[in-house]
Amino acid sequence: MGELIEVTDPADPRLHDYSGLTDIELRKVREPAEGLFMAEGEKVIRRALTAGYPMRSMLLSPKWAEPMRALIDTADAPVYVGAEPLLEAVTGFHVHRGALASMQRTPALEAGPLLARAKRIVVLEDIVNHTNLGAIFRSAAALGMDAALLTPRCADPLYRRSVRVSMGTVFALPYARLESWPGGLHTLADHGFRTIALTPGPTAVDLPALRFGPDEKVALLLGTEGDGLSDDALAAADLRVRIPMTAGVDSLNVAAAAAVACYAIAAAPADS
Amino acid sequence: MGELIEVTDPADPRLHDYSGLTDIELRKVREPAEGLFMAEGEKVIRRALTAGYPMRSMLLSPKWAEPMRALIDTADAPVYVGAEPLLEAVTGFHVHRGALASMQRTPALEAGPLLARAKRIVVLEDIVNHTNLGAIFRSAAALGMDAALLTPRCADPLYRRSVRVSMGTVFALPYARLESWPGGLHTLADHGFRTIALTPGPTAVDLPALRFGPDEKVALLLGTEGDGLSDDALAAADLRVRIPMTAGVDSLNVAAAAAVACYAIAAAPADS
């Protein structure tokens, strides 16, 4: 491998994976349907490969052929090289992260087997913003979570912006999408998880007071941007916790709140 | 007040404050030079007023006149109403947060007096991304920090995107810009602050081990996106702390790291 294939026609069918990347609504449908996702830049592409996603192809401009040589040599897929105006015509934007790779999605994980082997998980209820989703995955992966469960309406962690914001850490955190919600909450109980709802509600327990048994299975529930967790999720949770805040500020962004809560769970002293 | 002034000409000099809002490079220079900043949406405009920033004017489309009636009635400044295409022609984007307000900057605070009365502060070294800056202000304000110090190259907390991302909490956290850096580090020592550098470096102390005296003055140093704190800042700090991370993830986004560190400082047990 490592051979560069020159492309000159924006309509070249071999570049189909890369077309119209700025049309979010279209790509949100197309990418899962066609079984692909986009990785941008050497570090993120390498992390996708390390996580076991097969490469379908790579696309870059001539000036990046040398800097990307080591990656190109390991690529088990066609590597297309085109002038910058061609790349821009195909993708819809100026490609400035060196290389784009079209990666093959692998079969989705199922919640059951994932929950059977995980001990600390985040459950994301209808997080719809890709930037928040990528940031939450990055923090959760860094701060000791083993897995993520997504509600049916939660955004796609493999969408380009989520992947980029997470710096490829979305690949490091196994995840599964629940088939129903709030019905899926029962699955958590069935697998012995203690569910902890993060909410600014005044009746919730302060986060620093959290204690866990050494082998306790813990699921942190995080709600949608703006409205937070649904009443169903709050009612079903074993415990509601809040981040203590200074008077005058009523909430944190959900990605900041997720980072704080994951840290606090990881750092919580054991139940004595 | 409360009178609506109809505008029909995009070149109307009374709308000068709102022109070319999408030209970031231009606005970054113009807004401080002309002593103004932009607030978008009712909640953020109200927070700016509450924080003591005088309103220069407001601009909205006719359909928002009724929903914004209470705010308009309190506005001690001209309120311009123009059709949506006019607003778009002036500002460069589709105004969908109801109203824009041009607010008057107040005289910048100086570091000395701010440090004399603050106990917990964040020091932001060259944070250049407005989204990160707004997110850090929001978390710092919510999680017990009294003030922020900015290095000379740090971005402007009153730039439109910072204000929006912070939901107006940039107004709740007093801040001052240091005139020199790293020279300004001496100012922290002069005011009796213990400086704590946040870094992923392996020799740093784990964040959960932090302890503070009840009246200790603490300055949390956060470094620029990507590279983190400069060698000068790391060398000058009294203590280096790290957020413990799961193997395989090397860093958090600076806004997530800031949230975690502010929380940990606020929740740290007292030194015994």
Coordinates of C-alpha atoms in Angstrom, one line a residue:
Chain A
M1 CA 0.0 0.0 0.0
G2 CA 1.1 3.6 0.4
E3 CA 0.4 4.4 -3.3
L4 CA -1.1 7.8 -4.0
I5 CA -4.0 7.9 -6.4
E6 CA -4.4 11.3 -8.1
V7 CA -8.0 12.6 -8.4
T8 CA -9.0 15.6 -10.5
D9 CA -12.8 15.4 -10.9
P10 CA -15.0 16.5 -8.0
A11 CA -17.7 14.2 -9.3
D12 CA -15.3 11.2 -9.2
P13 CA -17.5 8.4 -7.6
R14 CA -14.5 7.2 -5.6
L15 CA -14.8 10.5 -3.6
H16 CA -18.5 9.9 -2.8
D17 CA -17.8 9.3 0.9
Y18 CA -16.5 12.9 1.2
S19 CA -19.2 14.8 -0.7
G20 CA -21.2 17.6 1.0
L21 CA -19.6 17.4 4.4
T22 CA -20.9 20.7 5.5
D23 CA -24.6 19.6 5.0
I24 CA -25.1 18.4 8.5
E25 CA -28.7 17.3 8.0
L26 CA -27.8 15.2 5.0
R27 CA -24.6 13.7 6.5
K28 CA -26.5 12.8 9.8
V29 CA -28.7 10.5 7.7
R30 CA -26.1 9.4 5.1
E31 CA -23.2 8.4 7.3
P32 CA -25.0 5.8 9.5
A33 CA -27.0 4.5 6.5
E34 CA -23.8 4.0 4.4
G35 CA -21.9 2.7 7.4
L36 CA -19.1 5.3 7.5
F37 CA -17.8 8.2 9.5
M38 CA -15.2 10.9 9.0
A39 CA -11.9 11.2 10.9
E40 CA -9.8 14.4 10.4
G41 CA -6.1 14.8 11.1
E42 CA -3.4 12.3 11.7
K43 CA -3.9 11.9 15.5
V44 CA -7.6 11.3 15.2
I45 CA -7.3 8.9 12.2
R46 CA -4.7 6.9 14.1
R47 CA -7.0 6.7 17.1
A48 CA -9.8 5.4 14.9
L49 CA -7.5 2.7 13.5
T50 CA -6.2 1.8 16.9
A51 CA -9.8 1.4 18.1
G52 CA -10.4 -1.1 15.3
Y53 CA -12.3 0.9 12.7
P54 CA -11.2 -0.2 9.2
M55 CA -10.3 2.6 6.8
R56 CA -12.3 2.9 3.6
S57 CA -10.1 5.6 2.0
M58 CA -8.1 8.7 2.8
L59 CA -8.1 12.1 1.0
L60 CA -5.5 14.8 1.2
S61 CA -3.8 17.5 -0.8
P62 CA -0.3 17.1 -2.3
K63 CA 1.4 19.2 0.3
W64 CA 0.3 16.8 3.0
A65 CA 1.7 13.7 1.3
E66 CA 5.1 13.9 2.9
P67 CA 4.0 14.9 6.5
M68 CA 1.4 12.0 6.4
R69 CA 3.9 9.5 4.9
A70 CA 4.0 7.2 7.9
L71 CA 0.2 7.1 8.2
I72 CA -0.2 6.6 4.4
D73 CA 2.3 3.6 4.5
T74 CA 0.1 1.9 7.1
A75 CA -3.2 2.6 5.3
D76 CA -4.8 -0.5 4.1
A77 CA -7.1 1.5 1.8
P78 CA -6.9 3.8 -1.3
V79 CA -5.3 7.2 -0.6
Y80 CA -6.6 9.9 -2.9
V81 CA -4.6 13.1 -3.5
G82 CA -6.2 16.1 -5.0
A83 CA -5.5 19.8 -5.3
E84 CA -7.0 22.0 -2.5
P85 CA -9.7 23.5 -4.8
L86 CA -10.8 20.0 -5.7
L87 CA -11.0 19.0 -2.0
E88 CA -13.0 22.1 -1.2
A89 CA -15.4 21.5 -4.2
V90 CA -16.0 18.0 -2.9
T91 CA -16.3 18.5 0.8
G92 CA -17.6 22.1 0.9
F93 CA -14.9 23.4 3.2
H94 CA -11.2 24.2 3.3
V95 CA -9.5 21.0 4.5
H96 CA -6.9 22.3 6.9
R97 CA -6.2 19.3 9.2
G98 CA -4.0 17.6 6.7
A99 CA -6.1 14.6 5.8
L100 CA -9.6 13.3 5.9
A101 CA -10.3 9.6 6.3
S102 CA -13.5 7.8 5.6
M103 CA -13.8 5.0 8.2
Q104 CA -16.0 2.0 8.3
R105 CA -18.5 1.8 11.2
T106 CA -18.4 -1.5 13.1
P107 CA -21.5 -3.3 14.3
A108 CA -23.2 -1.3 17.1
L109 CA -22.8 -2.7 20.6
E110 CA -25.8 -3.8 22.6
A111 CA -26.6 -2.3 25.9
G112 CA -26.9 -5.7 27.7
P113 CA -23.4 -7.1 27.2
L114 CA -21.9 -3.6 27.7
L115 CA -23.6 -3.2 31.0
A116 CA -22.6 -6.7 32.1
R117 CA -18.9 -5.8 32.0
A118 CA -19.0 -2.1 32.9
K119 CA -18.7 -0.6 36.4
R120 CA -19.0 3.1 35.9
I121 CA -21.1 4.5 33.0
V122 CA -22.7 7.7 31.8
V123 CA -26.2 7.7 30.5
L124 CA -26.9 10.6 28.0
E125 CA -30.5 11.6 27.7
D126 CA -31.1 13.4 24.4
I127 CA -27.8 15.3 24.2
V128 CA -28.4 16.8 20.7
N129 CA -25.4 19.1 20.3
H130 CA -22.4 17.4 18.7
T131 CA -19.9 19.6 20.4
N132 CA -21.3 18.8 23.9
L133 CA -21.5 15.1 23.0
G134 CA -17.8 15.0 21.9
A135 CA -16.7 17.0 25.0
I136 CA -18.7 14.6 27.3
F137 CA -17.2 11.5 25.7
R138 CA -13.7 13.0 26.2
S139 CA -14.2 13.8 29.8
A140 CA -15.9 10.5 30.6
A141 CA -13.2 8.5 28.9
A142 CA -10.5 10.6 30.7
L143 CA -12.2 10.5 34.1
G144 CA -12.7 6.8 34.7
M145 CA -16.0 5.9 33.0
D146 CA -16.1 2.5 31.2
A147 CA -18.9 3.1 28.8
A148 CA -21.8 5.3 27.7
L149 CA -25.4 4.6 27.1
L150 CA -27.3 6.9 24.7
T151 CA -31.1 7.4 24.5
P152 CA -32.7 7.0 21.1
R153 CA -32.7 10.8 20.4
C154 CA -29.1 11.4 21.5
A155 CA -26.8 12.7 18.7
D156 CA -24.3 10.4 17.0
P157 CA -20.9 10.3 18.7
L158 CA -19.2 9.4 15.4
Y159 CA -20.5 12.5 13.6
R160 CA -17.5 14.6 12.4
R161 CA -17.8 17.4 14.9
S162 CA -18.2 15.0 17.9
V163 CA -15.1 13.1 16.8
R164 CA -13.1 16.3 16.3
V165 CA -14.1 17.9 19.6
S166 CA -13.4 14.7 21.5
M167 CA -9.9 14.5 19.8
G168 CA -10.8 10.9 18.8
T169 CA -11.6 9.9 22.4
V170 CA -15.1 8.9 21.3
F171 CA -13.3 5.8 20.0
A172 CA -12.0 5.0 23.5
L173 CA -15.3 4.8 25.3
P174 CA -17.6 1.9 24.3
Y175 CA -21.2 2.9 23.8
A176 CA -24.6 1.5 23.0
R177 CA -27.8 3.1 22.1
L178 CA -30.9 2.1 24.1
E179 CA -33.9 1.0 22.0
S180 CA -36.5 2.7 24.2
W181 CA -36.5 5.5 26.7
P182 CA -37.4 5.9 29.6
G183 CA -38.1 2.1 29.3
G184 CA -34.4 1.5 29.0
L185 CA -33.9 2.6 32.6
H186 CA -35.0 -0.8 33.7
T187 CA -32.0 -2.3 31.9
L188 CA -29.8 -0.4 34.3
A189 CA -31.6 -1.7 37.4
D190 CA -31.5 -5.2 35.9
H191 CA -27.8 -5.0 35.7
G192 CA -27.4 -3.8 39.3
F193 CA -26.5 -0.2 38.6
R194 CA -27.1 2.5 41.1
T195 CA -28.5 5.4 39.1
I196 CA -27.4 8.9 40.0
A197 CA -29.2 11.8 38.3
L198 CA -27.3 15.1 38.0
T199 CA -29.7 18.0 38.4
P200 CA -29.6 21.6 39.7
G201 CA -32.7 20.8 41.8
P202 CA -32.5 22.2 45.3
T203 CA -33.5 18.9 47.0
A204 CA -30.6 17.0 45.5
V205 CA -27.7 15.8 47.5
D206 CA -24.5 17.8 47.2
L207 CA -22.0 16.0 44.9
P208 CA -19.1 16.2 47.4
A209 CA -21.1 14.1 49.8
L210 CA -21.2 11.1 47.4
R211 CA -19.8 7.8 48.7
F212 CA -19.7 4.5 46.9
G213 CA -19.0 0.9 47.9
P214 CA -15.8 -0.4 46.4
D215 CA -17.6 -2.7 43.9
E216 CA -20.7 -0.7 43.4
K217 CA -21.9 -0.3 39.8
V218 CA -22.7 3.4 39.1
A219 CA -24.7 5.0 36.3
L220 CA -24.5 8.8 36.0
L221 CA -27.6 10.2 34.2
L222 CA -27.1 13.5 32.3
G223 CA -30.0 15.4 30.7
T224 CA -30.5 17.3 27.5
E225 CA -29.1 20.8 26.9
G226 CA -31.3 23.5 28.5
D227 CA -34.0 21.4 30.1
G228 CA -31.9 18.8 31.9
L229 CA -33.2 15.4 32.8
S230 CA -36.8 14.4 32.1
D231 CA -39.2 13.9 35.0
D232 CA -39.2 10.2 34.2
A233 CA -35.4 9.9 34.5
L234 CA -35.4 12.0 37.7
A235 CA -38.2 9.9 39.2
A236 CA -36.5 6.6 38.3
A237 CA -33.1 7.5 39.7
D238 CA -31.9 6.0 42.9
L239 CA -30.3 9.3 43.9
R240 CA -30.3 12.9 42.7
V241 CA -27.1 14.9 43.1
R242 CA -26.3 18.5 42.4
I243 CA -23.1 20.5 41.9
P244 CA -23.0 23.2 44.6
M245 CA -23.0 26.5 42.9
T246 CA -22.3 30.1 44.0
A247 CA -25.3 32.2 44.5
G248 CA -26.3 34.0 41.3
V249 CA -25.2 31.3 38.7
D250 CA -28.0 28.8 38.1
S251 CA -26.3 26.1 36.0
L252 CA -23.3 24.9 34.2
N253 CA -23.0 23.9 30.6
V254 CA -23.8 20.1 30.4
A255 CA -20.3 19.3 29.2
A256 CA -18.7 21.2 32.2
A257 CA -21.2 19.6 34.5
A258 CA -20.4 16.1 33.1
A259 CA -16.7 16.7 33.6
V260 CA -17.2 17.8 37.2
A261 CA -19.5 14.8 38.0
C262 CA -17.3 12.2 36.4
Y263 CA -14.3 13.6 38.4
A264 CA -16.3 13.6 41.6
I265 CA -17.4 10.0 41.1
A266 CA -13.9 8.9 40.3
A267 CA -12.5 10.8 43.3
A268 CA -15.3 9.9 45.8
P269 CA -14.0 8.3 49.0
A270 CA -15.2 4.7 49.5
D271 CA -18.3 4.2 51.6
S272 CA -17.2 3.3 55.1
Chain B
M1 CA -38.6 55.3 27.4
G2 CA -40.0 52.3 25.7
E3 CA -40.6 54.1 22.4
L4 CA -39.8 52.0 19.3
I5 CA -37.8 53.8 16.6
E6 CA -38.3 52.3 13.1
V7 CA -35.2 51.9 11.0
T8 CA -35.2 51.1 7.2
D9 CA -31.7 51.9 5.9
P10 CA -28.9 49.4 6.6
A11 CA -26.5 52.4 6.4
D12 CA -28.3 54.3 9.1
P13 CA -25.5 55.7 11.3
R14 CA -27.6 55.0 14.4
L15 CA -27.0 51.3 13.6
H16 CA -23.2 51.6 13.4
D17 CA -22.7 49.6 16.6
Y18 CA -24.3 46.6 15.0
S19 CA -22.5 46.6 11.6
G20 CA -20.4 43.6 10.4
L21 CA -20.9 41.5 13.5
T22 CA -19.6 38.4 11.7
D23 CA -16.2 39.9 10.9
I24 CA -14.5 38.7 14.0
E25 CA -11.1 40.3 13.3
L26 CA -12.7 43.7 12.8
R27 CA -15.0 43.5 15.8
K28 CA -12.2 42.3 18.1
V29 CA -10.5 45.7 17.3
R30 CA -13.6 47.9 17.0
E31 CA -15.5 46.9 20.1
P32 CA -12.8 47.7 22.7
A33 CA -11.8 50.8 20.8
E34 CA -15.3 52.1 20.6
G35 CA -16.1 51.1 24.2
L36 CA -19.0 48.7 23.4
F37 CA -19.9 45.0 23.5
M38 CA -22.9 43.0 22.2
A39 CA -25.4 41.2 24.4
E40 CA -27.9 38.8 22.7
G41 CA -31.2 37.7 24.0
E42 CA -33.3 38.9 26.9
K43 CA -31.6 36.9 29.7
V44 CA -28.1 38.0 28.7
I45 CA -29.1 41.6 28.2
R46 CA -30.8 41.7 31.6
R47 CA -27.7 40.2 33.2
A48 CA -25.5 42.9 31.6
L49 CA -27.8 45.6 32.9
T50 CA -27.8 44.0 36.4
A51 CA -24.0 44.0 36.3
G52 CA -24.1 47.7 35.8
Y53 CA -23.3 48.0 32.1
P54 CA -25.2 50.9 30.6
M55 CA -27.2 50.2 27.4
R56 CA -26.3 52.2 24.3
S57 CA -29.2 50.9 22.2
M58 CA -31.2 47.9 21.3
L59 CA -32.1 46.4 17.9
L60 CA -34.9 43.9 17.2
S61 CA -37.4 42.9 14.5
P62 CA -41.1 43.8 14.8
K63 CA -42.2 40.3 15.9
W64 CA -40.0 40.6 19.0
A65 CA -41.5 43.9 20.2
E66 CA -44.2 42.3 22.2
P67 CA -42.2 39.4 23.8
M68 CA -39.5 41.9 24.8
R69 CA -42.0 44.6 26.0
A70 CA -40.9 44.4 29.7
L71 CA -37.2 44.8 28.8
I72 CA -38.0 47.6 26.3
D73 CA -39.9 49.5 29.0
T74 CA -36.9 49.4 31.3
A75 CA -34.4 50.3 28.5
D76 CA -32.8 53.7 29.1
A77 CA -31.6 53.9 25.5
P78 CA -33.0 54.0 22.0
V79 CA -34.7 50.9 20.8
Y80 CA -34.5 50.4 17.0
V81 CA -37.0 48.1 15.2
G82 CA -36.2 46.9 11.7
A83 CA -37.4 44.1 9.3
E84 CA -35.4 40.9 9.5
P85 CA -33.7 41.4 6.1
L86 CA -32.5 44.8 7.3
L87 CA -31.1 43.3 10.5
E88 CA -29.4 40.7 8.5
A89 CA -27.9 43.3 6.1
V90 CA -26.5 45.3 9.0
T91 CA -25.2 42.5 11.2
G92 CA -24.3 39.8 8.6
F93 CA -26.4 37.1 10.2
H94 CA -29.9 36.0 10.9
V95 CA -30.7 37.4 14.4
H96 CA -32.7 34.7 16.1
R97 CA -32.2 35.4 19.8
G98 CA -34.9 38.1 19.8
A99 CA -32.9 41.2 20.4
L100 CA -29.4 42.5 20.2
A101 CA -28.2 45.2 22.6
S102 CA -25.1 47.4 22.3
M103 CA -23.8 47.8 25.8
Q104 CA -21.3 50.4 27.1
R105 CA -18.0 49.0 28.5
T106 CA -17.2 50.3 32.0
P107 CA -13.6 51.3 33.0
A108 CA -11.3 48.2 33.2
L109 CA -10.6 47.0 36.7
E110 CA -7.0 47.0 37.8
A111 CA -5.3 43.8 39.1
G112 CA -4.1 45.3 42.4
P113 CA -7.5 46.3 44.0
L114 CA -9.1 43.1 42.6
L115 CA -6.5 40.9 44.2
A116 CA -6.7 42.8 47.5
R117 CA -10.3 41.7 48.0
A118 CA -10.5 38.3 46.2
K119 CA -9.7 35.0 47.9
R120 CA -10.1 32.5 45.1
I121 CA -9.1 33.4 41.5
V122 CA -8.4 31.9 38.2
V123 CA -5.5 33.2 36.1
L124 CA -5.9 32.6 32.4
E125 CA -2.7 32.4 30.4
D126 CA -3.4 33.2 26.7
I127 CA -6.8 31.5 26.4
V128 CA -7.5 32.6 22.8
N129 CA -10.7 30.7 21.9
H130 CA -13.8 32.7 22.8
T131 CA -15.9 29.6 23.4
N132 CA -13.4 28.3 25.9
L133 CA -13.1 31.6 27.6
G134 CA -16.9 32.0 28.0
A135 CA -17.1 28.4 29.3
I136 CA -14.3 29.0 31.8
F137 CA -15.9 32.2 33.1
R138 CA -19.2 30.4 33.5
S139 CA -17.7 27.5 35.5
A140 CA -15.5 29.8 37.6
A141 CA -18.4 32.0 38.5
A142 CA -20.6 29.0 39.4
L143 CA -17.9 27.2 41.3
G144 CA -16.8 29.7 43.9
M145 CA -14.1 31.8 42.2
D146 CA -14.2 35.5 43.1
A147 CA -12.3 36.9 40.1
A148 CA -10.2 36.2 37.0
L149 CA -6.9 37.6 35.9
L150 CA -6.1 37.6 32.2
T151 CA -2.7 37.7 30.5
P152 CA -2.1 40.4 27.9
R153 CA -2.7 37.9 25.0
C154 CA -5.9 36.3 26.5
A155 CA -9.1 36.9 24.4
D156 CA -11.8 39.4 25.4
P157 CA -14.4 38.0 27.8
L158 CA -16.9 40.6 26.4
Y159 CA -16.6 39.5 22.8
R160 CA -20.0 38.3 21.6
R161 CA -19.3 34.6 21.5
S162 CA -17.8 34.6 25.0
V163 CA -20.8 36.4 26.4
R164 CA -23.2 34.0 24.7
V165 CA -21.4 30.8 25.7
S166 CA -21.2 32.0 29.3
M167 CA -24.9 32.8 29.2
G168 CA -23.9 36.3 30.5
T169 CA -22.0 34.9 33.5
V170 CA -18.9 36.8 32.2
F171 CA -20.6 39.8 33.8
A172 CA -20.8 38.0 37.2
L173 CA -17.0 37.4 37.6
P174 CA -14.9 40.6 38.0
Y175 CA -11.7 40.4 35.9
A176 CA -8.6 42.4 35.2
R177 CA -6.0 42.2 32.6
L178 CA -2.3 42.0 33.6
E179 CA 0.0 44.5 31.9
S180 CA 2.9 42.1 31.6
W181 CA 3.4 38.4 31.6
P182 CA 5.0 36.4 33.2
G183 CA 6.0 39.6 35.1
G184 CA 2.5 39.8 36.5
L185 CA 3.1 36.6 38.5
H186 CA 4.9 38.7 41.1
T187 CA 1.6 40.6 41.7
L188 CA 0.0 37.3 42.8
A189 CA 2.8 36.7 45.3
D190 CA 2.7 40.3 46.5
H191 CA -0.9 39.8 47.4
G192 CA -0.3 36.6 49.3
F193 CA -1.8 34.2 46.8
R194 CA -0.7 30.6 46.7
T195 CA -0.4 29.8 43.0
I196 CA -1.5 26.4 41.8
A197 CA -0.7 25.4 38.2
L198 CA -2.9 22.9 36.5
T199 CA -0.9 20.7 34.2
P200 CA -1.0 17.1 32.9
G201 CA 2.7 16.7 33.9
P202 CA 3.4 13.4 35.6
T203 CA 5.3 15.0 38.5
A204 CA 2.3 17.1 39.6
V205 CA 0.3 16.4 42.7
D206 CA -3.1 14.7 42.2
L207 CA -5.9 17.2 42.4
P208 CA -8.0 15.2 45.0
A209 CA -5.0 15.5 47.5
L210 CA -5.3 19.3 47.6
R211 CA -5.9 20.9 51.0
F212 CA -6.2 24.6 51.9
G213 CA -6.1 26.6 55.0
P214 CA -9.5 28.2 55.8
D215 CA -8.3 31.8 54.9
E216 CA -5.7 30.8 52.3
K217 CA -5.7 32.9 49.1
V218 CA -5.6 30.6 46.1
A219 CA -4.8 31.4 42.4
L220 CA -5.5 28.6 39.9
L221 CA -3.3 29.0 36.8
L222 CA -4.7 27.6 33.5
G223 CA -2.7 27.5 30.3
T224 CA -3.4 28.1 26.7
E225 CA -5.3 25.7 24.4
G226 CA -3.1 22.9 23.2
D227 CA 0.3 23.8 24.8
G228 CA -0.9 24.4 28.3
L229 CA 0.9 26.6 30.8
S230 CA 4.3 28.2 29.8
D231 CA 7.5 27.0 31.4
D232 CA 7.7 30.4 33.2
A233 CA 4.2 29.9 34.7
L234 CA 5.0 26.3 35.7
A235 CA 8.3 27.3 37.3
A236 CA 6.8 30.2 39.2
A237 CA 3.9 28.3 40.7
D238 CA 3.9 27.2 44.3
L239 CA 2.4 23.9 43.4
R240 CA 1.6 21.9 40.3
V241 CA -1.5 19.8 40.3
R242 CA -2.9 17.3 37.8
I243 CA -6.3 15.8 37.2
P244 CA -5.9 12.0 37.4
M245 CA -6.8 10.5 34.1
T246 CA -7.6 7.0 32.8
A247 CA -4.8 5.4 30.9
G248 CA -5.1 6.2 27.2
V249 CA -6.5 9.7 27.4
D250 CA -3.8 12.3 27.7
S251 CA -5.8 15.5 28.4
L252 CA -9.1 17.3 28.9
N253 CA -10.3 20.3 27.0
V254 CA -9.2 23.4 28.9
A255 CA -12.8 24.4 29.7
A256 CA -13.5 20.9 31.1
A257 CA -10.3 20.9 33.1
A258 CA -11.1 24.4 34.5
A259 CA -14.5 23.2 35.6
V260 CA -13.0 20.2 37.4
A261 CA -10.3 22.2 39.1
C262 CA -12.6 24.9 40.3
Y263 CA -14.9 22.3 41.7
A264 CA -12.1 20.5 43.4
I265 CA -10.8 23.7 44.9
A266 CA -14.2 24.6 46.2
A267 CA -14.8 21.1 47.6
A268 CA -11.3 20.6 49.0
P269 CA -11.3 19.7 52.7
A270 CA -9.6 22.2 54.9
D271 CA -6.0 21.7 55.9
S272 CA -5.9 20.1 59.3

